[in-house]
CSV table of C-alpha atoms in Angstrom, one decimal:
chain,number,residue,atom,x,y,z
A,131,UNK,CA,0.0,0.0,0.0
A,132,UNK,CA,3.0,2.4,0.8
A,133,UNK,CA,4.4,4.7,3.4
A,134,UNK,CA,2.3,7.2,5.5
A,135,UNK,CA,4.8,10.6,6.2
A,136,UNK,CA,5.6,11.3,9.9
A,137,UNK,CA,2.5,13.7,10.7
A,138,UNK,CA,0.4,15.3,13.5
A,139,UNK,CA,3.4,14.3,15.7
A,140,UNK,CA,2.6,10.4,14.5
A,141,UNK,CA,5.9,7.9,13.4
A,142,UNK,CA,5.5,7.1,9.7
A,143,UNK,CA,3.8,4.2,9.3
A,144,UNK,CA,5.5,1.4,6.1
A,145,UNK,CA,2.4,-1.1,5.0
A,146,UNK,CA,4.2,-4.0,3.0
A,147,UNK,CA,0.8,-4.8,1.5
A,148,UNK,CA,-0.3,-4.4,-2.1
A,149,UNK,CA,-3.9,-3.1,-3.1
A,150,UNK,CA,-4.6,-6.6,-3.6
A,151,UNK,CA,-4.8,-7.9,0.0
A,152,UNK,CA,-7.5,-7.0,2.5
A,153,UNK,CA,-6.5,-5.2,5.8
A,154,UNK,CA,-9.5,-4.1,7.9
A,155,UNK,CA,-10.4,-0.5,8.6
A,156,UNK,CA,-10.0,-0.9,12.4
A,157,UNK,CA,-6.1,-2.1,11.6
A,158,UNK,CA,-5.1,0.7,9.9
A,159,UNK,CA,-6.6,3.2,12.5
A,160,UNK,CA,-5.0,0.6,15.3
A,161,UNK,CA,-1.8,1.3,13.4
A,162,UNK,CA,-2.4,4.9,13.2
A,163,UNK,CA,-3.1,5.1,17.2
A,164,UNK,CA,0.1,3.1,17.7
A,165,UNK,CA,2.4,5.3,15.5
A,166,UNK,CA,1.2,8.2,17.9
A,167,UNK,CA,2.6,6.7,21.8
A,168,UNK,CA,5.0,8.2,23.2
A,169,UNK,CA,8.6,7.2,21.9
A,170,UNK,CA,7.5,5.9,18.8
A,171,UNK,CA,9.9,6.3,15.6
A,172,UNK,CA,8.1,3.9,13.1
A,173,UNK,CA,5.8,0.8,12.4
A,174,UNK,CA,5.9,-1.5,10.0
A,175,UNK,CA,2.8,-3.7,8.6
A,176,UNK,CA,2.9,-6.9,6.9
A,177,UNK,CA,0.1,-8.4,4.8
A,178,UNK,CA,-1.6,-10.5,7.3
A,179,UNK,CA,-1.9,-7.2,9.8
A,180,UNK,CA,-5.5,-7.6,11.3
A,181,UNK,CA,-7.0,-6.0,14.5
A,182,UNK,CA,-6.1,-6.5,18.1
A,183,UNK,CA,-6.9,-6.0,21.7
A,184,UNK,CA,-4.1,-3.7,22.5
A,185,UNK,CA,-3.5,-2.4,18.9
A,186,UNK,CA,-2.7,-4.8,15.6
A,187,UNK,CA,-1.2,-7.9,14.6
A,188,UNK,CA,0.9,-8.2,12.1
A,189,UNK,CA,3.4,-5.2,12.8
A,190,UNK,CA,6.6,-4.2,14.4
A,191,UNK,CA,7.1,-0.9,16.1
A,192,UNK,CA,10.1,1.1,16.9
A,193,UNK,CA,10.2,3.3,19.9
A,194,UNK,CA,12.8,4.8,22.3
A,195,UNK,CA,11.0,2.9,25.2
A,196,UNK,CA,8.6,0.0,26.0
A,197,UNK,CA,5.3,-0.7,25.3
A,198,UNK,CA,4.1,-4.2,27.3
A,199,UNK,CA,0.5,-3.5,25.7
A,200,UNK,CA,2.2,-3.9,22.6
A,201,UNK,CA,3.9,-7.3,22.9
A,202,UNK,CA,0.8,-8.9,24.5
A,203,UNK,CA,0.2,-11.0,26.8
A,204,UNK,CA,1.2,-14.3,25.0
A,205,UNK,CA,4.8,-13.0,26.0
A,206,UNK,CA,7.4,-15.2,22.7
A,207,UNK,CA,4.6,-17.0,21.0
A,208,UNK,CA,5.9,-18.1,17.8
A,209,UNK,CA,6.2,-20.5,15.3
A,210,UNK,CA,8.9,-23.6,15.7
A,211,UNK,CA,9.7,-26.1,12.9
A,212,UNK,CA,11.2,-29.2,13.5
A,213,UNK,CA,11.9,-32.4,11.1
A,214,UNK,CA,10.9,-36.1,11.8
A,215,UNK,CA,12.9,-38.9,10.9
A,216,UNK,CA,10.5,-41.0,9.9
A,217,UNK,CA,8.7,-40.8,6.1
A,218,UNK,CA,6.0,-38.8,5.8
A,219,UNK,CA,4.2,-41.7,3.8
A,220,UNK,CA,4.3,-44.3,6.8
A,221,UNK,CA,2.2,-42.2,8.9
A,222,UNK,CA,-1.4,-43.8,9.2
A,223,UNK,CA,-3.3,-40.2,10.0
A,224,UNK,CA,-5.9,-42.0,11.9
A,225,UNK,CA,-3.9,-43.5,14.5
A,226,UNK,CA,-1.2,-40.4,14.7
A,227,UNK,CA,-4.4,-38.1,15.4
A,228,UNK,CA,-5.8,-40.5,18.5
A,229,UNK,CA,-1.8,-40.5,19.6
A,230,UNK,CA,-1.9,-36.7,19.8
A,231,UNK,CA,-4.8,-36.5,21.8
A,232,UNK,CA,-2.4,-36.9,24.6
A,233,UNK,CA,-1.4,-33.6,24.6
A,234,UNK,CA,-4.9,-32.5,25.9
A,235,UNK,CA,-3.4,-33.8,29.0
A,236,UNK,CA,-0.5,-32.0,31.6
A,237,UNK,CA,3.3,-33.6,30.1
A,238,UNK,CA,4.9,-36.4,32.4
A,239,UNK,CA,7.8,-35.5,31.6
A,240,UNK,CA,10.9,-34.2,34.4
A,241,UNK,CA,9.3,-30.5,34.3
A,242,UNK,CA,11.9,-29.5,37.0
A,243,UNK,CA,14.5,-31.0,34.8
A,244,UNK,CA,14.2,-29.3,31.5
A,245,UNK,CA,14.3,-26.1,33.0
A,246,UNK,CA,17.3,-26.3,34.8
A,247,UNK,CA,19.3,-27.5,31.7
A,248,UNK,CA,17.6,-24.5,30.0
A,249,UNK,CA,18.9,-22.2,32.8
A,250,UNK,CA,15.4,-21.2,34.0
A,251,UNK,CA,14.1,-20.7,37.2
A,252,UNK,CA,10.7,-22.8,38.3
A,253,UNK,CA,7.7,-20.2,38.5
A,254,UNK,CA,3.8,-21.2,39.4
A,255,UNK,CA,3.0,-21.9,35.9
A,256,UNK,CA,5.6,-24.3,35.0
A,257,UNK,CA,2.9,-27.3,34.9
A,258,UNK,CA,1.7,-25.8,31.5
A,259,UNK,CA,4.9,-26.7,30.4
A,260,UNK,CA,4.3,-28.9,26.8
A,261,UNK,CA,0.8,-27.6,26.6
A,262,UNK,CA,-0.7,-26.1,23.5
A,263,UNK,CA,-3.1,-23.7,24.9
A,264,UNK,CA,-6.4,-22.6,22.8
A,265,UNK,CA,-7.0,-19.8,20.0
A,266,UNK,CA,-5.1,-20.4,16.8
A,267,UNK,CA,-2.6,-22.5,18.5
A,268,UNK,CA,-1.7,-25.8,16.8
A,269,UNK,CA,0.8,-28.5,16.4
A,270,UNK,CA,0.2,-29.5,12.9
A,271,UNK,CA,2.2,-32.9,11.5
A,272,UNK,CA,3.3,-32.0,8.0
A,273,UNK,CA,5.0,-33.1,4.6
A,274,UNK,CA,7.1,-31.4,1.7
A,275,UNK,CA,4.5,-30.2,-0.7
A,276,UNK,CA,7.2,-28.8,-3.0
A,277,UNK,CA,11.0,-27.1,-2.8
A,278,UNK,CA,11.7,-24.3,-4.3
A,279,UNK,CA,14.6,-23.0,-4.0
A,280,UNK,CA,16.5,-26.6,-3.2
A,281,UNK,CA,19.9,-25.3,-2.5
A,282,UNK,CA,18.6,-23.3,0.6
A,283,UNK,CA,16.4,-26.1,1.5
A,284,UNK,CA,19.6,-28.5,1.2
A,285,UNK,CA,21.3,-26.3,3.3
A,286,UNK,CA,18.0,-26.3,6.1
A,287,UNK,CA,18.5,-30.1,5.9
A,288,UNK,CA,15.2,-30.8,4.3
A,289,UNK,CA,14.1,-34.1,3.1
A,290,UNK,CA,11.4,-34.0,0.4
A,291,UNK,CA,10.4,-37.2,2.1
A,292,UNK,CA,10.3,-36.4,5.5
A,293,UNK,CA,7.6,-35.7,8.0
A,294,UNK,CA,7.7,-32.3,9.8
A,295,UNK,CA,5.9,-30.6,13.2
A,296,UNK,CA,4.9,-27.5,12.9
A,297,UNK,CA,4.4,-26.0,16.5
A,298,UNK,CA,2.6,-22.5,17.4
A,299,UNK,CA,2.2,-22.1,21.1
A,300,UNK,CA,3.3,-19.5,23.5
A,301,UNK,CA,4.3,-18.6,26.8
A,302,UNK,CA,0.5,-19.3,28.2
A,303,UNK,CA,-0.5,-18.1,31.6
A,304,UNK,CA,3.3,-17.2,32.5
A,305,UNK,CA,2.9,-14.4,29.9
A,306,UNK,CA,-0.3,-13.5,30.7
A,307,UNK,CA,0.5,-13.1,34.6
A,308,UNK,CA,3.5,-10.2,33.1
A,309,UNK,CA,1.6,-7.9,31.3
A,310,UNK,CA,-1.2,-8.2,33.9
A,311,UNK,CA,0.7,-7.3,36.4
A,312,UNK,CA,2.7,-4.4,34.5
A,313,UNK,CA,-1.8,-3.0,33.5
A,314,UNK,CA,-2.3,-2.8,37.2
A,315,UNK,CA,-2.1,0.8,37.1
A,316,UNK,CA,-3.1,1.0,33.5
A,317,UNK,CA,-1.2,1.1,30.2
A,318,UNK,CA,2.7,2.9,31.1
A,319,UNK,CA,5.4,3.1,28.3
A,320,UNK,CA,8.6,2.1,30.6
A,321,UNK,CA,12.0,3.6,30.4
A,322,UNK,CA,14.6,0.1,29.5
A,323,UNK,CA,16.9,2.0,32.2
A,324,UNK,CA,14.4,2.3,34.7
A,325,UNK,CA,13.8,0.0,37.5
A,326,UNK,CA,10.4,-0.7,36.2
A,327,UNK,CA,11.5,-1.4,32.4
A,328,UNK,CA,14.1,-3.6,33.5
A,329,UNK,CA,12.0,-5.6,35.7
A,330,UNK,CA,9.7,-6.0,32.9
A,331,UNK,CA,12.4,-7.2,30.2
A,332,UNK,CA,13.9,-9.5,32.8
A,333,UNK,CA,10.1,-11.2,33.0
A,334,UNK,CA,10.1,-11.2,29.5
A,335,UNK,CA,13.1,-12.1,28.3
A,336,UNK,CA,12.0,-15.0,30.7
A,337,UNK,CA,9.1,-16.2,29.3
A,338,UNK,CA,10.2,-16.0,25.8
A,339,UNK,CA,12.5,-18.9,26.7
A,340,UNK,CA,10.4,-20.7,28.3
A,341,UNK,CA,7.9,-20.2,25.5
A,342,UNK,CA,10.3,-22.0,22.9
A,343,UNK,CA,10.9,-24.2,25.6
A,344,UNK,CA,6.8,-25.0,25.2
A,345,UNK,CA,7.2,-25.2,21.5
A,346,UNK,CA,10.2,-27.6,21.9
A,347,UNK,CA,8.4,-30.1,24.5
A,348,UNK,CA,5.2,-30.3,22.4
A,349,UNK,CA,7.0,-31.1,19.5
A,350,UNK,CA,8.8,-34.1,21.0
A,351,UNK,CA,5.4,-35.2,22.5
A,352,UNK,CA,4.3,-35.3,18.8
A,353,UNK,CA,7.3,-36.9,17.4
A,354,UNK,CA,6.6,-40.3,20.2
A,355,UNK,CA,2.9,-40.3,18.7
A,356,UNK,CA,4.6,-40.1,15.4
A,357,UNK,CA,6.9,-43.4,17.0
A,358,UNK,CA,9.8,-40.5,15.2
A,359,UNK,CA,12.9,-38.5,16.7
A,360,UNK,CA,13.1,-35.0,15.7
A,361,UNK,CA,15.2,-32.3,14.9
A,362,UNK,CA,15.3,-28.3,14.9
A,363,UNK,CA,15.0,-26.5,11.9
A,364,UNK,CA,14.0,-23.1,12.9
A,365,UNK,CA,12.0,-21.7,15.6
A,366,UNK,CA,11.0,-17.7,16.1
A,367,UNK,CA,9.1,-15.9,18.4
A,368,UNK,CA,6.6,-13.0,17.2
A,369,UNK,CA,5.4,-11.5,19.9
A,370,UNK,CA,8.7,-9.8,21.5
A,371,UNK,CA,10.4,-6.4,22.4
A,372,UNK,CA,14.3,-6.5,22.2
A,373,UNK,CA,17.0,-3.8,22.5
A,374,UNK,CA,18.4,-2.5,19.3
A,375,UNK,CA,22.2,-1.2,18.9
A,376,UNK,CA,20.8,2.2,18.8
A,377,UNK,CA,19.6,2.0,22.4
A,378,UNK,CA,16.1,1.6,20.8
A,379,UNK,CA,13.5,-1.2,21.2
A,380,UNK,CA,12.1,-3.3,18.5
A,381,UNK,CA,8.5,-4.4,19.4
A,382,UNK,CA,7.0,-7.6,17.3
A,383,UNK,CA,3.2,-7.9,17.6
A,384,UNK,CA,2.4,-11.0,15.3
A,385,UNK,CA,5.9,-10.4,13.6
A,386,UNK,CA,8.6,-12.8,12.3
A,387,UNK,CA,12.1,-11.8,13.0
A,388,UNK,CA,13.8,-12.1,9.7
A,389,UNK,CA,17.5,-11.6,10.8
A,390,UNK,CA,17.2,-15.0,12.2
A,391,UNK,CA,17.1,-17.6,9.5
A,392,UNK,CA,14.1,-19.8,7.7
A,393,UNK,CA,11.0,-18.4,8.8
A,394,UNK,CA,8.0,-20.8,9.0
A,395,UNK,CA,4.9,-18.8,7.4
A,396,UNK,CA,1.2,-21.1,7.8
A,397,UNK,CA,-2.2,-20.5,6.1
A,398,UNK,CA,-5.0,-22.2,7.8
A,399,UNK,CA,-5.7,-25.5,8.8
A,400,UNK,CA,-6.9,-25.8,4.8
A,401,UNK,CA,-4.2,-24.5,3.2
A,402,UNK,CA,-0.3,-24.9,2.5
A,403,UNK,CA,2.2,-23.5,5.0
A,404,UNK,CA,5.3,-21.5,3.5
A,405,UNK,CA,9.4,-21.8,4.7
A,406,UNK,CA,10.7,-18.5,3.1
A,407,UNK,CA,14.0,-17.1,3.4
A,408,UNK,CA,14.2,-13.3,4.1
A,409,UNK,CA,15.9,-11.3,1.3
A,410,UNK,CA,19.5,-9.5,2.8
A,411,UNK,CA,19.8,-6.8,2.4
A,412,UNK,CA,15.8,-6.0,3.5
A,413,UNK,CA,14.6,-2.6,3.0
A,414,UNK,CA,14.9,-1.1,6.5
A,415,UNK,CA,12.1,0.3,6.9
A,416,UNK,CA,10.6,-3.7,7.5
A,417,UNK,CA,12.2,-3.2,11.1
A,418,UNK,CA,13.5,-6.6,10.2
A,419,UNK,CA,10.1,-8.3,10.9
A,420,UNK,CA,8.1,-10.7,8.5
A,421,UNK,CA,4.7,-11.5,8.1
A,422,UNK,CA,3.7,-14.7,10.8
A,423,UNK,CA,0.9,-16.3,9.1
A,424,UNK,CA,-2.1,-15.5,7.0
A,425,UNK,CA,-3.9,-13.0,9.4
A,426,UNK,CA,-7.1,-13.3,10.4
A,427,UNK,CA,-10.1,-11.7,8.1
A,428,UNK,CA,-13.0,-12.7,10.5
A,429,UNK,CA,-13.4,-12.4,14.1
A,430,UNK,CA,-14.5,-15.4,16.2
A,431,UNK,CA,-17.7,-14.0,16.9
A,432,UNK,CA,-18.6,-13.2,13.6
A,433,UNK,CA,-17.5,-17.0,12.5
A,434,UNK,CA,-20.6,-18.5,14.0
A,435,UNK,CA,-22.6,-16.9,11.7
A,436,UNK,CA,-20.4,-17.4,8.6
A,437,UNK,CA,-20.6,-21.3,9.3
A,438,UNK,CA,-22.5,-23.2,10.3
A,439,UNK,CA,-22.1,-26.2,13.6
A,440,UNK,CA,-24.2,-29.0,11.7
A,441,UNK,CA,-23.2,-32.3,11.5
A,442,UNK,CA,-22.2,-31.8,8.2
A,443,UNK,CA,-20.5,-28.9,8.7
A,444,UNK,CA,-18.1,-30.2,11.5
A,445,UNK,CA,-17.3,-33.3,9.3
A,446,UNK,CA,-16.1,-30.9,6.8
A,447,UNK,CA,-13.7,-28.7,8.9
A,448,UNK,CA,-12.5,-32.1,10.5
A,449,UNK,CA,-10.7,-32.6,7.0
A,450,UNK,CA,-8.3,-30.8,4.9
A,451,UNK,CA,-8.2,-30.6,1.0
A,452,UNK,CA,-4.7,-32.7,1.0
A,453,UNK,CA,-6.6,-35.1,2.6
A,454,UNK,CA,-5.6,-34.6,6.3
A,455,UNK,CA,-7.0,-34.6,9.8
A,456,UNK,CA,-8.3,-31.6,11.7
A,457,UNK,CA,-8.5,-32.5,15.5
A,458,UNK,CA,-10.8,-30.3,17.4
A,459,UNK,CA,-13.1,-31.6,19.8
A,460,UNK,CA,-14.4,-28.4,20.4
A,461,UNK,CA,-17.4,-27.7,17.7
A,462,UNK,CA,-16.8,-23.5,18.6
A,463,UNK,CA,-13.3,-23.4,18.2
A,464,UNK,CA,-13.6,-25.6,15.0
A,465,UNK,CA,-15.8,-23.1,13.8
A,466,UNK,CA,-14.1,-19.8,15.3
A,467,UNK,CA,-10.7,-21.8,13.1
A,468,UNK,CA,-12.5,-22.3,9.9
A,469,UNK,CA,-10.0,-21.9,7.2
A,470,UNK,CA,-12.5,-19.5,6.1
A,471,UNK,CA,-11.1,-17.2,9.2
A,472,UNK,CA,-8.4,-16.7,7.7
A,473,UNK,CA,-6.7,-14.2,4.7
A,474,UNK,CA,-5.6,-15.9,1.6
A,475,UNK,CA,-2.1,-17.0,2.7
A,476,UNK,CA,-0.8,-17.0,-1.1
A,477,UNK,CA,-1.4,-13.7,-1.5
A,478,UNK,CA,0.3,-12.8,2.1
A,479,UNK,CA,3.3,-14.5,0.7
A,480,UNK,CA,2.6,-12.9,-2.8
A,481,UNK,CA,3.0,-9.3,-1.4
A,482,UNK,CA,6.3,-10.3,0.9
A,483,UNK,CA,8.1,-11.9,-2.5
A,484,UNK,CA,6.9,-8.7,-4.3
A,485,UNK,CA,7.8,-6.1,-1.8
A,486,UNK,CA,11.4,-7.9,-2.1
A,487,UNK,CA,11.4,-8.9,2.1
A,488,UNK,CA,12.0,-13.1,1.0
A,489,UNK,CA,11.1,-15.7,-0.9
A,490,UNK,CA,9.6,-18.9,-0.5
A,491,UNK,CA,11.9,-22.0,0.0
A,492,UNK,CA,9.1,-24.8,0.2
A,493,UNK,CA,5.8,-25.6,1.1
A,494,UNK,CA,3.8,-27.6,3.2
A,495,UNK,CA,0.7,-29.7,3.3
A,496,UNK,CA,-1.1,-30.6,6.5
A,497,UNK,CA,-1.6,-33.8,7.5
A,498,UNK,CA,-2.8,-34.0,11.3
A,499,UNK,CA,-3.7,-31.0,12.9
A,500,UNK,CA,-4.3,-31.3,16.6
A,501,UNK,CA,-6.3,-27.9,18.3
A,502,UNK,CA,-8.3,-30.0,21.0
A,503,UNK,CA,-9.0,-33.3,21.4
A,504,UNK,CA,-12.5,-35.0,22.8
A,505,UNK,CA,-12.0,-35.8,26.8
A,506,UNK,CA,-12.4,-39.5,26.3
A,507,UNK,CA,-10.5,-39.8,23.6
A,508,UNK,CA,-7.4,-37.9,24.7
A,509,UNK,CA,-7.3,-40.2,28.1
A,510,UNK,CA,-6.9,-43.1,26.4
A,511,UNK,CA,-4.5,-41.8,24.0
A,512,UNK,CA,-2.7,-40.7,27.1
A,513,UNK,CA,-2.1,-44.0,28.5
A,514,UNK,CA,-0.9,-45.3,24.7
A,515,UNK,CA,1.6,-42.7,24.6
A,516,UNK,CA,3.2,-43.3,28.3
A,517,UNK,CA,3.5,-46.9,27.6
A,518,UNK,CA,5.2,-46.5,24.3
A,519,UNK,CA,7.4,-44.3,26.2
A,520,UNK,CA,8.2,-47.2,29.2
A,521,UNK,CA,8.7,-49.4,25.8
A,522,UNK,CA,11.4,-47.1,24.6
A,523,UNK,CA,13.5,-46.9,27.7
């Protein structure tokens, strides 16, 4: 769309969307109120910017202080990526989506343990630890649709063959305990050198650990339903603030750090997922931020009247066009996640290849996506998969 000028005391505002791609009219004025708080110095907006509770998603923000509002409260959510060892093509889809039903349940796992070799300290919310949490949080079993550009992927260590996990998932109540307490006394943009800012970014920086952490465990919960081991291959947080050499801080709201790697880009639970490589030297003005995803179009309470809860209905967003398995126990959230939810994620990765910020290294087709599984069926599965486990050791 362009480049607002700095006016009325507002930062200039860079939208890396084309006249082609829908951003809502709320958005652009959340954008507008955020380019006029205190400290700000400019925002940039991807393609898949949509409207939020504190102000939008889908942006990064420069200012010469903090903004907790603008983070969130799902303090390092993000996207991780990680590769299976095992064939995409032996994986019966059926059995892999009653195996994940396990992780409707609290991980057995040595919770103590894992944080300590991850040099964090326990806090009250630990026992979420490997949990998924609700919204548009997923762990999503995938396979190679196509490469691209095969020397990058080469490089990434990807296997046309292969079976992937594709984790979203965040901090969870941790991150929502931070900016609570930081709202007490209503919004405040903190000073990084006062006692207060530091406080906050210690918290922070905290969770956004622990939130890969999450992403980590819950992908090795779905590589023993997969009967797989796994391996990194990228993983990026997008809601953050960090300190820039400038002595400026870089906020992400539903933004991809692209000075980082591979970033992992999904659709919906319908559609293709993208691994794009972000172009060097980006323009600047991007704030070195990516698009995360495809953005939402509808709100959740508007889905209920765009589809519909019938029978029918629910059997149809239990399936994907590739042929895969949606698992959602719960009819609203199925609904509220409708593919239909979401922007067109070809045309979010349309505007980033033709605004020159990356381009796409491969794609991905869902196979098994777990959201929420059915009570009864995740206890079960919960037994199956700590017995596997006991058959491992």
């Amino acid at each position: 769309m362009g480049t607002s000028p700095k006016m009325d005391g507002r930062a200039p505002i860079h939208v890396f969307a084309s006249s082609k791609s829908w951003i809502e009219g709320n958005a652009t004025l959340q954008l507008e109120q955020v380019a006029g708080l205190a400290g700000v110095r400019a925002v940039a907006a991807m393609p898949d910017l949509h409207p939020g509770k504190y102000g939008p998603v889908g942006c990064a923000i420069l200012a010469d202080r903090i903004h907790p509002q603008l983070v969130g409260s799902d303090i390092g959510c993000g996207m991780g990526l990680f590769a299976l060892d095992i064939a995409a093509r032996k994986l019966r889809f059926d059995q892999l989506a009653d195996r994940l039903s396990s992780l409707d349940h609290p991980w057995d796992g040595d919770v103590a343990g894992v944080l300590v070799d991850a040099g964090l300290d326990a806090t009250t919310y630990d026992a979420s630890l490997g949990s998924i949490g609700g919204g548009n949080h997923f762990c999503e079993v995938q396979a190679i649709e196509e490469i691209l550009i095969p020397e990058t992927a080469a490089q990434a260590g990807l296997d046309r063959d292969q079976a992937y996990v594709l984790v979203h998932s965040g901090s969870r109540g941790l991150g929502y305990s931070i900016l609570e307490r930081v709202l007490s006394n209503g919004q405040a943009a903190l000073d990084p050198a006062s006692d207060e800012g530091k406080s906050y970014m210690d918290a922070h920086d905290h969770a956004v650990r622990w939130a890969k952490l999450n992403r980590r465990t819950i992908a090795e919960r779905a590589a023993v339903a997969a009967r797989a081991e796994l391996r990194p291959v990228n993983d990026l947080a997008h809601n953050m603030v960090e300190r820039r050499g400038d002595d400026t801080m870089l906020h992400r709201k539903g933004a991809a750090a692209s000075d980082r790697g591979l970033v992992p880009v999904p659709g919906s639970r319908g559609t293709l997922s993208y691994l794009v490589e972000p172009l060097a030297p980006m323009r600047t003005e991007a704030l070195a931020s990516l698009a995360h995803g495809a953005g939402r179009k509808y709100d959740r309470t508007s889905m209920h009247g765009r589809v519909r809860g019938k029978k029918s209905d629910v059997a149809r967003l239990e399936r994907n066009p590739y042929g895969g398995i949606v698992v959602c126990g719960d009819r609203g959230l199925l609904v509220e996640e409708a593919p239909e939810a979401y922007k067109n994620i070809d045309r979010v990765i349309a505007d980033l290849v033709e605004f020159g910020l990356a381009r796409v290294v491969a794609t991905f087709r869902p196979l098994v996506t777990f959201k929420k599984a059915q009570s009864s069926v995740a206890a079960s599965s919960s037994k199956r998969e700590k017995s596997w486990k006991e058959d491992r050791r």
